[in-house]
Short mmCIF file of C-alpha atoms in Angstrom, two decimals:
data_model
loop_
_atom_site.label_atom_id
_atom_site.label_comp_id
_atom_site.label_asym_id
_atom_site.label_seq_id
_atom_site.Cartn_x
_atom_site.Cartn_y
_atom_site.Cartn_z
CA MET P 3 -79.62 -104.47 2.47
CA LYS P 4 -80.93 -102.66 5.35
CA LYS P 5 -78.52 -102.03 7.47
CA VAL P 6 -77.11 -100.08 3.91
CA LEU P 7 -79.61 -98.60 3.94
CA SER P 8 -79.85 -96.89 7.39
CA ILE P 9 -76.19 -95.93 7.83
CA PHE P 10 -77.00 -94.22 4.45
CA ILE P 11 -79.97 -92.84 6.44
CA LEU P 12 -77.33 -91.20 9.61
CA SER P 13 -75.24 -89.94 7.81
CA LEU P 14 -77.75 -88.32 5.82
CA LEU P 15 -79.21 -87.30 9.62
CA LEU P 16 -75.15 -86.07 10.65
CA ARG P 17 -74.67 -84.38 7.65
CA SER P 18 -78.37 -81.77 8.20
CA LEU P 19 -77.42 -81.24 12.10
CA TYR P 20 -73.93 -80.80 11.75
CA ALA P 21 -75.21 -78.16 8.63
CA GLN P 22 -77.59 -76.53 11.69
CA ASP P 23 -75.03 -76.36 14.73
CA ASN P 24 -73.08 -74.13 12.05
CA SER P 25 -75.74 -72.56 10.13
CA THR P 26 -73.26 -69.45 11.47
CA GLU P 27 -70.45 -69.75 10.40
CA GLN P 28 -71.78 -70.78 7.38
CA LYS P 29 -74.01 -67.18 6.80
CA LYS P 30 -71.01 -65.43 7.60
CA SER P 31 -68.17 -67.07 5.49
CA GLN P 32 -70.50 -66.98 2.62
CA GLU P 33 -71.20 -63.43 2.86
CA TRP P 34 -67.99 -62.02 3.26
CA ILE P 35 -67.10 -64.21 -0.02
CA ALA P 36 -69.37 -62.51 -1.68
CA GLU P 37 -69.14 -59.03 -0.40
CA LEU P 38 -65.55 -59.72 -1.92
CA LYS P 39 -66.52 -60.11 -5.61
CA LEU P 40 -63.27 -62.48 -6.96
CA ALA P 41 -66.46 -63.49 -10.21
CA ASN P 42 -64.10 -67.08 -9.75
CA PRO P 43 -66.23 -69.35 -8.58
CA ALA P 44 -62.60 -72.35 -7.50
CA LYS P 45 -61.20 -69.34 -5.64
CA GLU P 46 -63.95 -68.50 -3.19
CA GLU P 47 -65.27 -72.09 -2.26
CA LYS P 48 -61.63 -72.42 -1.62
CA ILE P 49 -61.70 -69.34 0.18
CA LYS P 50 -64.78 -69.82 2.24
CA ARG P 51 -63.79 -72.99 3.32
CA LEU P 52 -61.06 -72.09 4.78
CA ILE P 53 -63.16 -68.85 6.43
CA PHE P 54 -66.01 -71.69 7.70
CA ASN P 55 -63.26 -74.10 8.84
CA HIS P 56 -61.45 -71.53 10.77
CA LEU P 57 -64.53 -69.08 12.73
CA VAL P 58 -65.87 -73.68 13.02
CA SER P 59 -62.00 -74.27 15.16
CA VAL P 60 -62.63 -71.39 17.13
CA LYS P 61 -66.15 -71.84 17.78
CA ASP P 62 -65.31 -75.79 19.22
CA TRP P 63 -62.38 -74.53 21.25
CA HIS P 64 -64.36 -72.15 23.27
CA ASN P 65 -67.08 -74.03 23.63
CA SER P 66 -64.89 -77.09 25.16
CA HIS P 67 -62.91 -75.33 27.09
CA PRO P 68 -64.50 -72.83 29.29
CA ILE P 69 -63.62 -70.39 31.94
CA ASN P 70 -63.15 -73.46 35.20
CA THR P 71 -60.93 -74.46 32.57
CA VAL P 72 -57.74 -71.85 34.32
CA PRO P 73 -57.61 -71.33 37.82
CA ALA P 74 -59.29 -69.13 39.15
CA GLY P 75 -55.59 -67.49 40.36
CA ILE P 76 -55.20 -63.91 39.44
CA ASN P 77 -53.35 -61.23 37.16
CA PRO P 78 -49.03 -61.19 37.98
CA TYR P 79 -49.30 -58.10 36.00
CA THR P 80 -51.64 -56.33 37.85
CA GLY P 81 -52.50 -58.44 40.87
CA ASP P 82 -56.05 -58.65 40.92
CA LYS P 83 -58.33 -61.69 40.59
CA LEU P 84 -58.90 -62.89 36.59
CA SER P 85 -61.90 -61.54 36.03
CA ASP P 86 -64.28 -64.07 33.98
CA MET P 87 -63.12 -63.00 30.52
CA ASP P 88 -58.98 -62.97 31.95
CA ARG P 89 -59.34 -66.77 31.87
CA SER P 90 -61.82 -66.72 28.81
CA ILE P 91 -58.87 -65.13 27.09
CA ILE P 92 -56.10 -67.16 28.57
CA ALA P 93 -58.58 -70.51 27.58
CA ASP P 94 -58.83 -69.54 24.36
CA SER P 95 -55.33 -68.63 24.02
CA ALA P 96 -54.35 -71.65 24.43
CA GLN P 97 -55.88 -73.91 21.02
CA PRO P 98 -53.18 -74.30 19.03
CA ASP P 99 -51.67 -72.33 16.52
CA SER P 100 -52.76 -74.22 13.38
CA ILE P 101 -55.80 -72.90 13.48
CA HIS P 102 -54.96 -69.33 12.68
CA SER P 103 -52.35 -70.00 10.91
CA ASN P 104 -54.06 -72.28 8.13
CA LEU P 105 -56.79 -69.50 7.63
CA MET P 106 -53.77 -67.01 6.83
CA THR P 107 -51.27 -69.49 5.15
CA GLY P 108 -54.65 -69.81 2.60
CA LEU P 109 -56.15 -66.40 1.83
CA ARG P 110 -52.24 -65.10 1.60
CA GLN P 111 -52.56 -67.33 -1.32
CA GLU P 112 -55.18 -66.10 -2.91
CA LEU P 113 -55.86 -63.18 -1.47
CA ASP P 114 -53.83 -59.49 -2.20
CA GLU P 115 -53.45 -57.74 1.33
CA GLN P 116 -56.24 -55.23 0.85
CA GLN P 117 -58.47 -58.75 -0.03
CA VAL P 118 -57.15 -59.98 3.44
CA ALA P 119 -57.65 -57.00 5.18
CA PHE P 120 -61.23 -56.77 3.94
CA ILE P 121 -61.81 -60.10 5.86
CA LEU P 122 -60.19 -59.61 8.71
CA ASP P 123 -62.04 -56.03 9.55
CA LYS P 124 -65.18 -58.58 8.64
CA TYR P 125 -63.79 -61.20 11.58
CA THR P 126 -63.80 -57.50 13.75
CA ILE P 127 -66.11 -55.53 12.76
CA GLY P 128 -64.21 -52.49 11.24
CA LYS P 129 -62.24 -52.33 14.50
CA VAL P 130 -59.06 -51.18 13.37
CA ASP P 131 -61.09 -47.83 11.76
CA PHE P 132 -63.49 -47.04 13.91
CA THR P 133 -60.29 -47.58 16.87
CA LEU P 134 -57.95 -45.27 15.01
CA LYS P 135 -60.33 -42.43 14.47
CA GLY P 136 -60.86 -42.12 17.82
CA TYR P 137 -57.69 -42.05 18.50
CA LYS P 138 -57.53 -39.82 15.53
CA ALA P 139 -60.56 -36.97 16.95
CA ILE P 140 -58.68 -37.53 20.88
CA VAL P 141 -54.96 -35.73 19.82
CA PRO P 142 -56.35 -34.10 16.74
CA ASP P 143 -52.25 -32.90 15.80
CA LEU P 144 -51.69 -36.76 14.82
CA THR P 145 -48.38 -37.08 13.06
CA ALA P 146 -48.40 -39.38 10.12
CA VAL P 147 -45.68 -41.17 11.97
CA GLU P 148 -47.68 -41.35 14.66
CA GLU P 149 -50.37 -42.48 12.77
CA GLN P 150 -48.60 -45.55 10.88
CA THR P 151 -47.89 -46.28 14.84
CA ILE P 152 -51.31 -46.71 15.86
CA ARG P 153 -52.52 -48.58 12.81
CA LYS P 154 -49.67 -50.81 13.18
CA ASN P 155 -50.51 -52.07 16.42
CA LEU P 156 -54.37 -52.01 15.68
CA GLU P 157 -53.72 -54.09 12.54
CA ALA P 158 -51.66 -56.38 15.37
CA ALA P 159 -54.69 -56.59 17.49
CA ARG P 160 -56.92 -57.64 13.97
CA GLU P 161 -55.04 -60.44 13.39
CA LYS P 162 -54.66 -61.93 17.24
CA ALA P 163 -58.12 -60.96 17.80
CA ILE P 164 -59.94 -63.67 14.83
CA ASP P 165 -58.91 -65.52 17.15
CA TYR P 166 -61.91 -64.81 19.49
CA LYS P 167 -65.18 -66.69 19.83
CA ASN P 168 -67.21 -63.24 20.81
CA ILE P 169 -67.18 -59.48 20.23
CA LYS P 170 -66.26 -58.83 23.13
CA GLN P 171 -63.23 -61.14 23.69
CA VAL P 172 -62.15 -59.34 20.01
CA SER P 173 -62.26 -56.18 21.84
CA ALA P 174 -60.77 -56.93 24.86
CA ILE P 175 -58.00 -58.36 22.42
CA PHE P 176 -58.21 -54.91 21.21
CA GLU P 177 -57.91 -52.12 24.91
CA ILE P 178 -54.41 -54.85 25.10
CA TYR P 179 -52.65 -52.70 21.28
CA LYS P 180 -54.92 -49.69 22.66
CA ASN P 181 -52.17 -49.85 26.35
CA LYS P 182 -49.76 -50.12 23.73
CA CYS P 183 -50.51 -47.16 20.71
CA GLU P 184 -51.13 -44.75 23.97
CA ALA P 185 -47.77 -45.97 26.47
CA TYR P 186 -46.34 -45.06 22.28
CA LEU P 187 -47.94 -41.62 22.38
CA ASN P 188 -46.93 -41.08 26.24
CA ALA P 189 -43.11 -42.93 25.24
CA ASN P 190 -43.27 -39.79 22.50
CA GLY P 191 -44.12 -36.72 24.11
CA ARG P 192 -47.75 -36.62 24.42
CA ASN P 193 -49.47 -36.78 27.77
CA TRP P 194 -51.94 -39.15 26.86
CA ARG P 195 -54.41 -38.59 30.34
CA GLN P 196 -54.37 -35.44 30.01
CA LEU P 197 -55.33 -35.74 25.97
CA PHE P 198 -58.06 -38.07 26.88
CA LYS P 199 -59.74 -35.99 29.64
CA ASP P 200 -59.13 -32.45 27.64
CA TYR P 201 -61.40 -34.75 24.52
CA VAL P 202 -63.98 -35.61 26.46
CA ASN P 203 -64.25 -32.25 27.87
CA LYS P 204 -64.96 -30.93 25.10
CA VAL P 205 -67.21 -33.44 24.00
CA LYS P 206 -69.49 -32.51 27.10
CA ALA P 207 -68.74 -28.57 26.12
CA GLU P 208 -70.15 -29.69 23.14
CA LYS P 209 -73.41 -31.04 24.40
CA GLU P 210 -74.04 -28.68 26.89
CA LYS P 211 -73.91 -26.54 23.97
CA GLN P 212 -77.02 -28.16 22.09
CA GLN P 213 -78.42 -28.27 24.41
CA LYS P 214 -79.15 -24.27 25.66
#
């Protein structure tokens, strides 16, 4: 009897420690689902569990694969020495595909695409709309086709970025796709470097005018 009681107490203790260790992930999953206002407790619980499991899996992989698991070599594209961020991205990108697919398959079974996008925006703090707004400011005459292509790239960045642990990594993933956007603009008659330079000069001039 004492042995059974000891096992039961140990089980409760382990559950408590697990809950404490994953309290941030628990809070995020609860808050994000609450904002969807699904009015369907069973569905809410299922989606909350999907998000919680994904967040914990990403965190556990990240914590168990530090940058020293990736040799300090060079970036074969640039020839530069791999930065700590590079090595962190490489380590985390090696996680099993099932971590991503389990979440996305589950979300798309339970939610429509707009709701799925809402959850992905929560993971990435709204970087799609924020970044697109920046492109519109830098390229005032952005065409509908250009905007559609850029949004498509940024949405791809968003889905890719959910599998990374922190916002610095998320931003690094978005940089990859921003480079694709800028290469696209250059390939279609734009001069991204000049456009960006003109925008910076415009902002600088407006700030100096306000200070006078």
